[in-house]
Amino acid sequence: MSDNFSSTQTIRKTVLRSAGGLVASQHRKAAEAGAAVLAAGGDAVDAAVATAFAAGVAEPWMSGPMGGGAMVIYRADEDRARVVHFGMRSPGALDPAAYPLAGGGQVSADLFPWPAVVDDLNCRGAKAVAVPGMVAGMSEAHGAYGRLSWREVLQPAVSLAEAGLPLDWYTTLMITGSARWLARDPDAARMFLDDGQWPKAGNWTDAAGNRIALTQQALTLAQLAEEGASCFYGGDIGATLAQDVQDKGGFLSLHDLLAYRAEWFEPQRVAYRGGAIHVTPHMTAGPSLARCLANLERLVTPRGQPDADTYLAYAKVLRDEYAYRLGSMGDNEDPRAPACTTHFSVVDRHGNMCAVTQTLLSAFGSHVVSPGTGMLLNNGIMWFDPEPGKPNSLGPDKRCLMNICPVVGQHEGRTFALGASGGRKILPAVMQLVSFLVDYGYTLEEAFHHARIDASTDTIMVDPLLSPAIKAALAERFPHALATRTCYPYAYACPAGVLRDEGGNQGCTEIMSPWGDTALEEHASWPPA
């Protein structure tokens, strides 16, 4: 092996179990916010809304009110799943001519290897900002199933913002990776950089000062909590946001916000091994997962543990699907890019579940902060191919194609909610976790700790912890590279999941995530210790 990582170190996460509800999230504080809402009598959807907004404060470069995503909701009393789709859209006044190609065979430096646009205007800066959908999606879900008030479920996020963003080593690491782009926007530079160029780092001699102030974000969230989603889509917050984006040269308008609607869909139900997997339809990776599972059921005969034949089938199914997706849908994300999304899963004491994936797209989105709201803005325009005449070419008022893949599954008395962050790496991770749970009857702990591959590109990324026989079989059939499972960058996506069986509820997060954690309802209090 050519990396520097220890060959004797073992990393594990404890799978927490409870008769009550719990939240498994990419950030501990977000999970605790959701668990506190459950403890206050909230439904799984209440907890999902609380977790969603808290996550946008706790790791603002991954998601938040200025982004989009989708949620799969499972109602235990109805034995029914539903989907809320709150993906981003391109602004109605967007002009494709405003994104001239750089030419000369240059390729974009961000997530998608599209032909490069002059000054990366489709990736960074105000012209990269799409119409956000997260607030609308959460409002729709809460209106349908919430038990607590909108104000109550947003209060944890308000409290987190008022306290500021703790400056630990992982915060500084994330800022460092985007510092040169954050420096281009004066408002982002003031928030995340010292002297406009150096990543903010903790001062370990003054622990009380190790925070980034989020004063304006706290005020925005407090207003949103009091007035509801309408103030974001047409009210004071919306007007401020649109003006901020236009002042910085972007296309987002108040009309775009007024016209935005989150959408309810029936999930695509995938029959698999006598059970059912409920996936998001339309412009997500849900239909891709459905095709993958249909092929996997045909190619894999489960016996004992996943073996070389299993992993060869994983690789073939995923490579075939990405060839189809690339040709028909325009998805061309660079899998080497760092994870830039967040996923969390919720189950309440009644068995209701939510699988939620939300994103700004790139880490730190457009690398632009709206000064009037105090929030990082998305760069959803980057989802579109800037070259005209392609399956997903840039244009006005178009829905963005997303790689997100939240699912709810049912099999032999167990129900689970899963998903992951990590762009193109999401689909391979979710497919393998479903297979581990359903094909091989793994516990949630076994599934999350088991080594995976990533086959979202021509080169198969192989975890060195897989057996020599599996590694040899993959090496014989496919171009491959060994990639250790680390906390930065993520080579295999960053999942979070919950599972309910006859023994109660349990949750787990990616074992290498330094912030990911599960929070139990019975241990919850707010603010957390």
Coordinates of C-alpha atoms in Angstrom, one line a residue:
M1 CA 0.0 0.0 0.0
S2 CA 1.1 3.5 -0.8
D3 CA -0.7 5.5 1.9
N4 CA 0.5 6.6 5.4
F5 CA -2.3 5.2 7.5
S6 CA -1.9 2.7 10.4
S7 CA -2.4 -0.9 9.5
T8 CA -3.1 -1.9 13.1
Q9 CA -5.7 0.8 14.2
T10 CA -9.3 -0.3 14.5
I11 CA -12.1 2.2 14.5
R12 CA -15.7 1.3 15.5
K13 CA -18.9 3.1 16.4
T14 CA -21.4 1.8 18.9
V15 CA -24.8 1.1 17.6
L16 CA -27.2 2.6 20.1
R17 CA -30.5 0.9 20.8
S18 CA -33.7 2.2 22.3
A19 CA -37.4 1.5 22.9
G20 CA -37.9 5.2 22.2
G21 CA -37.0 7.3 19.2
L22 CA -33.6 8.2 17.9
V23 CA -31.7 10.2 15.3
A24 CA -28.6 9.2 13.3
S25 CA -27.0 12.2 11.8
Q26 CA -23.8 13.3 10.2
H27 CA -23.4 15.8 13.1
R28 CA -23.9 15.0 16.8
K29 CA -25.5 18.4 17.7
A30 CA -28.0 18.0 14.9
A31 CA -28.9 14.5 16.1
E32 CA -29.3 15.8 19.6
A33 CA -31.6 18.6 18.4
G34 CA -33.8 16.0 16.7
A35 CA -33.8 13.7 19.8
A36 CA -34.8 16.6 22.0
V37 CA -37.8 17.2 19.8
L38 CA -38.7 13.6 20.1
A39 CA -38.4 13.8 23.9
A40 CA -40.8 16.8 23.8
G41 CA -43.5 14.7 22.2
G42 CA -42.6 15.3 18.6
D43 CA -43.2 13.0 15.6
A44 CA -40.4 11.7 13.5
V45 CA -41.2 14.5 11.0
D46 CA -40.8 17.1 13.8
A47 CA -37.5 15.6 14.7
A48 CA -36.4 15.6 11.0
V49 CA -37.2 19.3 10.6
A50 CA -35.3 20.1 13.8
T51 CA -32.3 18.0 12.7
A52 CA -32.4 19.5 9.2
F53 CA -32.1 23.1 10.4
A54 CA -29.7 22.3 13.2
A55 CA -27.4 20.5 10.7
G56 CA -27.4 23.7 8.5
V57 CA -25.9 25.5 11.5
A58 CA -23.6 22.8 12.8
E59 CA -22.0 22.1 9.4
P60 CA -23.1 25.0 7.3
W61 CA -20.9 24.1 4.3
M62 CA -22.8 20.9 3.7
S63 CA -26.5 21.9 3.8
G64 CA -29.0 24.4 5.2
P65 CA -31.9 26.6 4.3
M66 CA -30.2 27.8 1.1
G67 CA -30.0 24.3 -0.4
G68 CA -32.3 21.5 -1.4
G69 CA -32.9 17.8 -1.2
A70 CA -35.5 15.1 -0.6
M71 CA -37.1 13.1 2.2
V72 CA -38.7 9.7 2.3
I73 CA -41.3 9.5 5.1
Y74 CA -42.6 6.2 6.4
R75 CA -45.8 6.1 8.5
A76 CA -46.0 3.0 10.6
D77 CA -49.7 3.2 11.3
E78 CA -50.6 3.4 7.6
D79 CA -47.7 1.2 6.5
R80 CA -47.1 3.8 3.8
A81 CA -44.2 5.7 2.4
R82 CA -44.3 9.2 0.9
V83 CA -41.6 11.5 -0.6
V84 CA -41.2 15.2 -0.3
H85 CA -39.0 16.5 -3.1
F86 CA -37.4 19.9 -2.4
G87 CA -34.7 20.0 -5.0
M88 CA -33.3 23.3 -6.3
R89 CA -34.3 24.9 -9.6
S90 CA -32.5 27.3 -12.0
P91 CA -33.7 30.9 -11.8
G92 CA -36.3 31.9 -14.4
A93 CA -34.2 34.8 -15.7
L94 CA -31.0 32.7 -16.0
D95 CA -29.2 33.3 -19.3
P96 CA -27.0 30.5 -20.6
A97 CA -25.0 33.0 -22.5
A98 CA -23.8 34.4 -19.1
Y99 CA -21.7 31.2 -18.7
P100 CA -19.3 31.3 -21.7
L101 CA -17.1 28.2 -22.2
A102 CA -13.4 28.7 -21.5
G103 CA -12.4 26.6 -24.5
G104 CA -9.1 24.9 -25.1
G105 CA -10.2 21.6 -23.7
Q106 CA -10.3 23.0 -20.2
V107 CA -12.4 21.1 -17.6
S108 CA -14.2 22.5 -14.5
A109 CA -12.1 22.4 -11.3
D110 CA -15.1 21.5 -9.1
L111 CA -17.3 18.4 -8.7
F112 CA -18.3 17.9 -12.3
P113 CA -15.9 17.6 -15.1
W114 CA -18.0 19.7 -17.5
P115 CA -16.3 21.9 -20.0
A116 CA -14.9 24.8 -18.0
V117 CA -16.8 28.1 -17.9
V118 CA -14.9 31.3 -17.8
D119 CA -14.0 32.1 -14.2
D120 CA -16.0 29.1 -13.0
L121 CA -19.1 31.2 -13.0
N122 CA -21.4 28.1 -12.9
C123 CA -19.5 26.7 -9.9
R124 CA -18.7 29.6 -7.7
G125 CA -20.1 33.1 -7.1
A126 CA -23.6 34.5 -7.2
K127 CA -24.3 33.3 -10.8
A128 CA -24.0 29.7 -9.5
V129 CA -26.9 30.1 -7.0
A130 CA -30.1 28.2 -7.8
V131 CA -33.6 28.6 -6.2
P132 CA -33.4 26.9 -2.7
G133 CA -36.0 24.4 -1.7
M134 CA -35.1 23.1 1.8
V135 CA -37.4 25.5 3.8
A136 CA -40.3 24.7 1.5
G137 CA -39.7 20.9 1.8
M138 CA -39.5 21.0 5.6
S139 CA -42.6 23.2 5.8
E140 CA -44.6 20.7 3.7
A141 CA -43.6 17.7 5.8
H142 CA -44.2 19.5 9.0
G143 CA -47.6 20.7 7.8
A144 CA -48.7 17.1 7.0
Y145 CA -47.3 15.3 10.1
G146 CA -45.9 17.7 12.7
R147 CA -47.2 17.6 16.2
L148 CA -45.2 20.4 17.7
S149 CA -45.3 24.0 16.5
W150 CA -42.9 25.2 13.7
R151 CA -41.4 27.6 16.2
E152 CA -40.6 24.7 18.6
V153 CA -38.9 22.5 16.1
L154 CA -36.7 25.4 14.8
Q155 CA -35.7 26.6 18.2
P156 CA -32.7 24.2 18.6
A157 CA -31.2 25.6 15.3
V158 CA -31.7 29.1 16.6
S159 CA -29.9 28.3 19.8
L160 CA -27.0 26.7 18.0
A161 CA -26.6 29.7 15.8
E162 CA -26.8 32.1 18.8
A163 CA -24.0 30.1 20.4
G164 CA -21.8 30.2 17.2
L165 CA -19.9 27.6 15.3
P166 CA -17.3 25.7 17.4
L167 CA -13.8 25.9 16.0
D168 CA -12.4 22.4 16.4
W169 CA -9.8 20.7 14.1
Y170 CA -12.4 19.3 11.7
T171 CA -14.0 22.8 11.2
T172 CA -10.6 24.2 10.4
L173 CA -9.8 21.3 8.1
M174 CA -13.0 21.9 6.1
I175 CA -12.4 25.7 5.9
T176 CA -8.8 25.1 4.7
G177 CA -10.0 23.0 1.8
S178 CA -12.1 25.9 0.4
A179 CA -10.1 28.9 1.7
R180 CA -8.9 30.2 -1.6
W181 CA -12.5 30.3 -2.9
L182 CA -14.0 31.7 0.2
A183 CA -11.5 34.6 0.0
R184 CA -13.2 35.7 -3.3
D185 CA -16.4 36.7 -1.4
P186 CA -15.9 39.4 1.2
D187 CA -18.8 38.2 3.3
A188 CA -17.6 34.6 3.3
A189 CA -14.1 35.7 4.0
R190 CA -15.2 37.7 7.1
M191 CA -17.1 34.6 8.4
F192 CA -14.6 31.8 7.8
L193 CA -11.1 33.4 7.3
D194 CA -8.7 35.5 9.3
D195 CA -7.3 38.6 7.5
G196 CA -9.3 37.6 4.5
Q197 CA -7.1 34.6 3.6
W198 CA -6.1 32.3 6.5
P199 CA -8.5 29.6 7.7
K200 CA -9.9 30.3 11.1
A201 CA -8.4 27.9 13.7
G202 CA -9.0 27.3 17.3
N203 CA -7.0 29.2 20.0
W204 CA -6.4 26.4 22.5
T205 CA -5.4 28.9 25.2
D206 CA -8.8 30.5 25.1
A207 CA -11.5 27.8 24.7
A208 CA -14.3 30.3 25.1
G209 CA -13.2 32.2 22.0
N210 CA -13.1 29.1 19.8
R211 CA -16.3 30.0 17.9
I212 CA -17.3 31.6 14.6
A213 CA -20.1 34.1 15.3
L214 CA -23.3 33.4 13.4
T215 CA -25.2 36.4 14.6
Q216 CA -27.1 37.2 11.4
Q217 CA -27.9 33.6 10.8
A218 CA -29.4 33.4 14.3
L219 CA -31.6 36.4 13.6
T220 CA -32.7 34.9 10.2
L221 CA -33.6 31.6 11.8
A222 CA -35.5 33.3 14.7
Q223 CA -37.6 35.2 12.2
L224 CA -38.2 32.1 10.1
A225 CA -39.3 30.3 13.3
E226 CA -41.7 33.0 14.2
E227 CA -43.2 33.8 10.7
G228 CA -43.0 30.5 8.9
A229 CA -41.8 29.5 5.4
S230 CA -43.7 32.3 3.8
C231 CA -41.2 34.9 5.0
F232 CA -38.5 32.9 3.1
Y233 CA -40.6 32.6 -0.1
G234 CA -41.7 36.1 -0.7
G235 CA -41.4 37.9 2.7
D236 CA -38.6 39.9 4.2
I237 CA -36.1 37.0 4.2
G238 CA -36.8 36.2 0.6
A239 CA -36.5 39.8 -0.5
T240 CA -33.2 40.2 1.3
L241 CA -31.9 37.0 -0.2
A242 CA -32.8 37.9 -3.7
Q243 CA -31.3 41.4 -3.4
D244 CA -28.1 40.0 -1.9
V245 CA -27.7 37.5 -4.8
Q246 CA -28.5 40.2 -7.5
D247 CA -26.1 42.7 -5.9
K248 CA -23.4 40.1 -6.3
G249 CA -24.3 39.4 -9.9
G250 CA -26.6 36.4 -9.7
F251 CA -30.0 35.7 -11.3
L252 CA -32.1 34.6 -8.3
S253 CA -35.2 36.8 -7.9
L254 CA -38.0 37.3 -5.5
H255 CA -40.4 35.9 -8.2
D256 CA -38.4 32.7 -8.3
L257 CA -38.9 32.3 -4.6
L258 CA -42.6 33.1 -4.7
A259 CA -43.0 30.6 -7.5
Y260 CA -41.1 27.7 -5.8
R261 CA -43.1 24.7 -4.5
A262 CA -41.8 21.6 -2.8
E263 CA -43.6 18.5 -4.3
W264 CA -45.2 15.4 -2.8
F265 CA -44.6 12.1 -4.7
E266 CA -45.4 8.5 -4.3
P267 CA -42.1 6.7 -3.8
Q268 CA -40.9 4.2 -6.4
R269 CA -41.5 0.8 -4.7
V270 CA -38.9 -1.8 -5.5
A271 CA -39.8 -5.4 -4.7
Y272 CA -36.6 -7.0 -3.5
R273 CA -36.0 -10.5 -2.0
G274 CA -39.6 -10.6 -0.7
G275 CA -39.4 -7.2 0.8
A276 CA -39.8 -3.6 -0.4
I277 CA -37.4 -0.7 -0.8
H278 CA -39.1 2.7 -1.2
V279 CA -36.9 5.1 -3.2
T280 CA -37.2 8.7 -4.4
P281 CA -38.5 9.0 -8.0
H282 CA -37.6 11.4 -10.8
M283 CA -34.4 13.5 -10.7
T284 CA -32.5 11.6 -8.0
A285 CA -30.5 8.4 -7.8
G286 CA -33.6 6.5 -6.6
P287 CA -34.5 5.2 -10.1
S288 CA -30.8 4.2 -10.5
L289 CA -31.0 2.2 -7.2
A290 CA -34.2 0.5 -8.4
R291 CA -32.4 -0.7 -11.5
C292 CA -29.4 -1.8 -9.6
L293 CA -31.4 -3.8 -7.1
A294 CA -33.3 -5.5 -9.9
N295 CA -30.0 -6.6 -11.5
L296 CA -28.5 -7.5 -8.2
E297 CA -31.4 -9.9 -7.4
R298 CA -30.7 -11.6 -10.7
L299 CA -27.0 -11.8 -10.3
V300 CA -26.4 -12.6 -6.6
T301 CA -27.4 -15.7 -4.8
P302 CA -26.8 -14.9 -1.1
R303 CA -25.0 -17.5 0.9
G304 CA -23.3 -16.9 4.2
Q305 CA -21.2 -13.8 3.8
P306 CA -20.6 -11.5 0.8
D307 CA -17.9 -13.2 -1.3
A308 CA -15.9 -12.5 -4.4
D309 CA -18.9 -13.2 -6.7
T310 CA -21.0 -10.8 -4.7
Y311 CA -18.5 -7.9 -5.1
L312 CA -18.0 -8.7 -8.8
A313 CA -21.8 -8.4 -9.1
Y314 CA -21.7 -5.1 -7.1
A315 CA -19.1 -3.7 -9.5
K316 CA -20.8 -4.8 -12.7
V317 CA -24.2 -3.6 -11.7
L318 CA -22.9 -0.2 -10.6
R319 CA -20.7 0.3 -13.7
D320 CA -23.6 -0.6 -16.0
E321 CA -25.9 1.8 -14.2
Y322 CA -23.4 4.7 -14.3
A323 CA -22.9 4.1 -18.0
Y324 CA -26.7 4.4 -18.5
R325 CA -27.1 7.4 -16.2
L326 CA -24.2 9.3 -17.8
G327 CA -25.6 8.7 -21.3
S328 CA -29.3 9.4 -20.6
M329 CA -29.4 11.9 -17.7
G330 CA -26.2 13.9 -17.8
D331 CA -24.8 12.9 -14.4
N332 CA -21.1 13.4 -14.7
E333 CA -19.9 14.1 -11.2
D334 CA -16.2 13.7 -10.3
P335 CA -16.1 11.0 -7.6
R336 CA -12.8 12.2 -6.3
A337 CA -14.5 15.3 -5.0
P338 CA -15.1 15.6 -1.2
A339 CA -18.5 14.8 0.3
C340 CA -20.6 18.0 0.3
T341 CA -24.1 16.9 1.5
T342 CA -25.6 15.7 4.7
H343 CA -27.9 12.7 5.4
F344 CA -29.7 11.8 8.6
S345 CA -32.3 9.2 9.5
V346 CA -35.0 9.3 12.2
V347 CA -37.3 6.8 13.9
D348 CA -39.7 7.6 16.6
R349 CA -41.2 5.4 19.3
H350 CA -44.1 4.5 17.1
G351 CA -42.0 3.3 14.2
N352 CA -42.5 6.3 12.0
M353 CA -39.3 7.1 10.0
C354 CA -37.7 9.7 7.9
A355 CA -34.7 9.4 5.6
V356 CA -33.5 12.9 4.6
T357 CA -30.7 14.0 2.3
Q358 CA -30.0 17.7 1.9
T359 CA -27.2 19.7 0.2
L360 CA -25.7 22.9 -1.0
L361 CA -24.0 20.8 -3.7
S362 CA -20.3 21.7 -3.3
A363 CA -18.7 22.0 0.1
F364 CA -19.5 25.6 1.0
G365 CA -21.9 25.8 -2.0
S366 CA -21.1 28.8 -4.1
H367 CA -18.6 30.0 -1.5
V368 CA -20.8 33.1 -1.2
V369 CA -22.5 34.3 2.0
S370 CA -25.7 36.4 1.8
P371 CA -24.9 39.3 4.2
G372 CA -28.5 40.0 4.9
T373 CA -29.3 36.4 6.0
G374 CA -25.9 35.3 7.3
M375 CA -26.0 32.1 5.3
L376 CA -23.9 30.3 2.8
L377 CA -25.6 30.0 -0.6
N378 CA -25.9 26.9 -2.8
N379 CA -24.2 26.4 -6.2
G380 CA -27.0 24.3 -7.7
I381 CA -26.3 25.8 -11.2
M382 CA -23.3 23.5 -11.4
W383 CA -25.6 20.5 -11.7
F384 CA -26.2 21.6 -15.3
D385 CA -24.0 20.9 -18.3
P386 CA -22.8 24.3 -19.6
E387 CA -22.4 22.9 -23.1
P388 CA -25.7 23.3 -25.0
G389 CA -27.5 20.3 -26.6
K390 CA -26.7 17.8 -23.9
P391 CA -29.1 15.7 -21.7
N392 CA -28.8 18.1 -18.8
S393 CA -27.8 21.4 -20.4
L394 CA -28.0 24.7 -18.6
G395 CA -31.3 26.6 -19.0
P396 CA -33.8 28.8 -17.1
D397 CA -36.4 27.4 -14.7
K398 CA -35.2 23.8 -14.8
R399 CA -35.2 21.2 -12.0
C400 CA -31.7 20.2 -11.0
L401 CA -30.6 16.5 -11.2
M402 CA -29.4 15.2 -7.9
N403 CA -27.4 12.1 -6.8
I404 CA -29.2 11.9 -3.5
C405 CA -30.7 8.5 -2.6
P406 CA -32.6 8.4 0.7
V407 CA -34.5 5.1 1.2
V408 CA -36.9 3.3 3.5
G409 CA -36.8 -0.5 3.3
Q410 CA -38.9 -3.4 4.8
H411 CA -37.8 -7.0 4.9
E412 CA -38.6 -9.9 7.2
G413 CA -39.9 -7.9 10.1
R414 CA -37.3 -5.2 9.9
T415 CA -37.8 -1.6 8.7
F416 CA -34.9 0.7 8.0
A417 CA -34.2 4.2 6.8
L418 CA -30.9 4.9 5.0
G419 CA -29.0 7.4 2.9
A420 CA -25.6 9.0 2.5
S421 CA -23.7 12.0 1.5
G422 CA -20.9 11.9 -1.1
G423 CA -22.2 12.8 -4.6
R424 CA -21.7 9.9 -7.0
K425 CA -20.5 7.7 -4.2
I426 CA -23.9 7.8 -2.6
L427 CA -25.6 5.2 -4.8
P428 CA -22.8 2.5 -4.4
A429 CA -22.9 3.0 -0.6
V430 CA -26.7 2.7 -0.3
M431 CA -26.9 -0.2 -2.6
Q432 CA -24.3 -2.2 -0.7
L433 CA -25.9 -1.4 2.7
V434 CA -29.3 -2.5 1.4
S435 CA -27.7 -5.7 0.2
F436 CA -25.9 -6.3 3.5
L437 CA -29.1 -5.9 5.4
V438 CA -31.4 -7.8 3.1
D439 CA -29.3 -10.3 1.2
Y440 CA -27.1 -11.3 4.2
G441 CA -29.3 -10.5 7.2
Y442 CA -26.6 -8.3 8.7
T443 CA -27.3 -6.2 11.8
L444 CA -27.1 -2.5 11.4
E445 CA -23.7 -2.6 13.1
E446 CA -22.4 -5.3 10.8
A447 CA -23.6 -3.5 7.8
F448 CA -22.1 -0.1 8.7
H449 CA -18.7 -1.6 9.6
H450 CA -18.4 -3.9 6.7
A451 CA -15.9 -2.9 4.0
R452 CA -17.4 -1.6 0.7
I453 CA -16.2 -0.7 -2.8
D454 CA -17.0 2.3 -4.9
A455 CA -17.8 1.7 -8.5
S456 CA -19.0 5.1 -9.6
T457 CA -16.1 5.5 -12.1
D458 CA -14.1 3.3 -14.4
T459 CA -11.6 2.7 -11.6
I460 CA -13.1 0.6 -8.8
M461 CA -12.0 1.9 -5.4
V462 CA -11.4 -1.1 -3.1
D463 CA -11.2 -1.1 0.7
P464 CA -7.9 -2.8 1.7
L465 CA -9.9 -4.5 4.5
L466 CA -11.7 -6.7 2.1
S467 CA -10.4 -10.3 1.9
P468 CA -7.5 -11.2 -0.4
A469 CA -9.9 -13.4 -2.5
I470 CA -12.3 -10.5 -3.1
K471 CA -9.5 -8.0 -3.9
A472 CA -7.9 -10.5 -6.3
A473 CA -11.2 -11.1 -8.1
L474 CA -11.9 -7.4 -8.5
A475 CA -8.3 -6.7 -9.7
E476 CA -8.6 -9.4 -12.3
R477 CA -11.8 -8.0 -13.8
F478 CA -11.6 -4.3 -13.4
P479 CA -9.2 -1.3 -13.2
H480 CA -8.9 -0.7 -9.5
A481 CA -7.1 1.1 -6.8
L482 CA -6.9 0.5 -3.0
A483 CA -8.4 3.3 -0.9
T484 CA -8.4 3.4 2.8
R485 CA -11.5 4.4 4.6
T486 CA -10.7 7.8 6.2
C487 CA -12.4 10.9 7.6
Y488 CA -11.2 13.2 4.9
P489 CA -11.7 12.9 2.1
Y490 CA -14.4 10.2 2.1
A491 CA -13.7 7.5 -0.5
Y492 CA -16.9 5.6 0.0
A493 CA -19.6 8.1 1.0
C494 CA -20.8 8.9 4.5
P495 CA -24.0 7.0 5.4
A496 CA -26.4 7.3 8.4
G497 CA -29.2 4.9 9.1
V498 CA -31.8 3.7 11.6
L499 CA -33.5 0.2 11.9
R500 CA -36.5 -1.1 13.8
D501 CA -37.1 -4.7 14.7
E502 CA -38.8 -6.7 17.4
G503 CA -36.2 -5.5 19.8
G504 CA -36.8 -1.8 19.3
N505 CA -34.9 1.0 17.4
Q506 CA -31.2 1.4 16.6
G507 CA -29.0 3.8 14.7
C508 CA -25.5 4.1 13.3
T509 CA -23.4 6.6 11.3
E510 CA -20.3 6.3 9.1
I511 CA -17.6 5.0 11.4
M512 CA -15.0 7.4 10.1
S513 CA -17.1 10.5 10.5
P514 CA -15.6 12.5 13.4
W515 CA -18.9 14.3 14.0
G516 CA -21.5 11.7 13.0
D517 CA -23.5 10.2 15.9
T518 CA -26.8 8.7 17.1
A519 CA -28.8 10.5 19.8
L520 CA -31.5 8.8 21.8
E521 CA -34.8 10.3 22.8
E522 CA -34.5 9.3 26.5
H523 CA -31.1 10.9 26.8
A524 CA -32.1 14.1 25.2
S525 CA -32.1 17.6 26.7
W526 CA -31.8 21.0 25.2
P527 CA -29.4 22.6 25.1
P528 CA -27.2 19.5 25.0
A529 CA -24.2 19.2 27.4

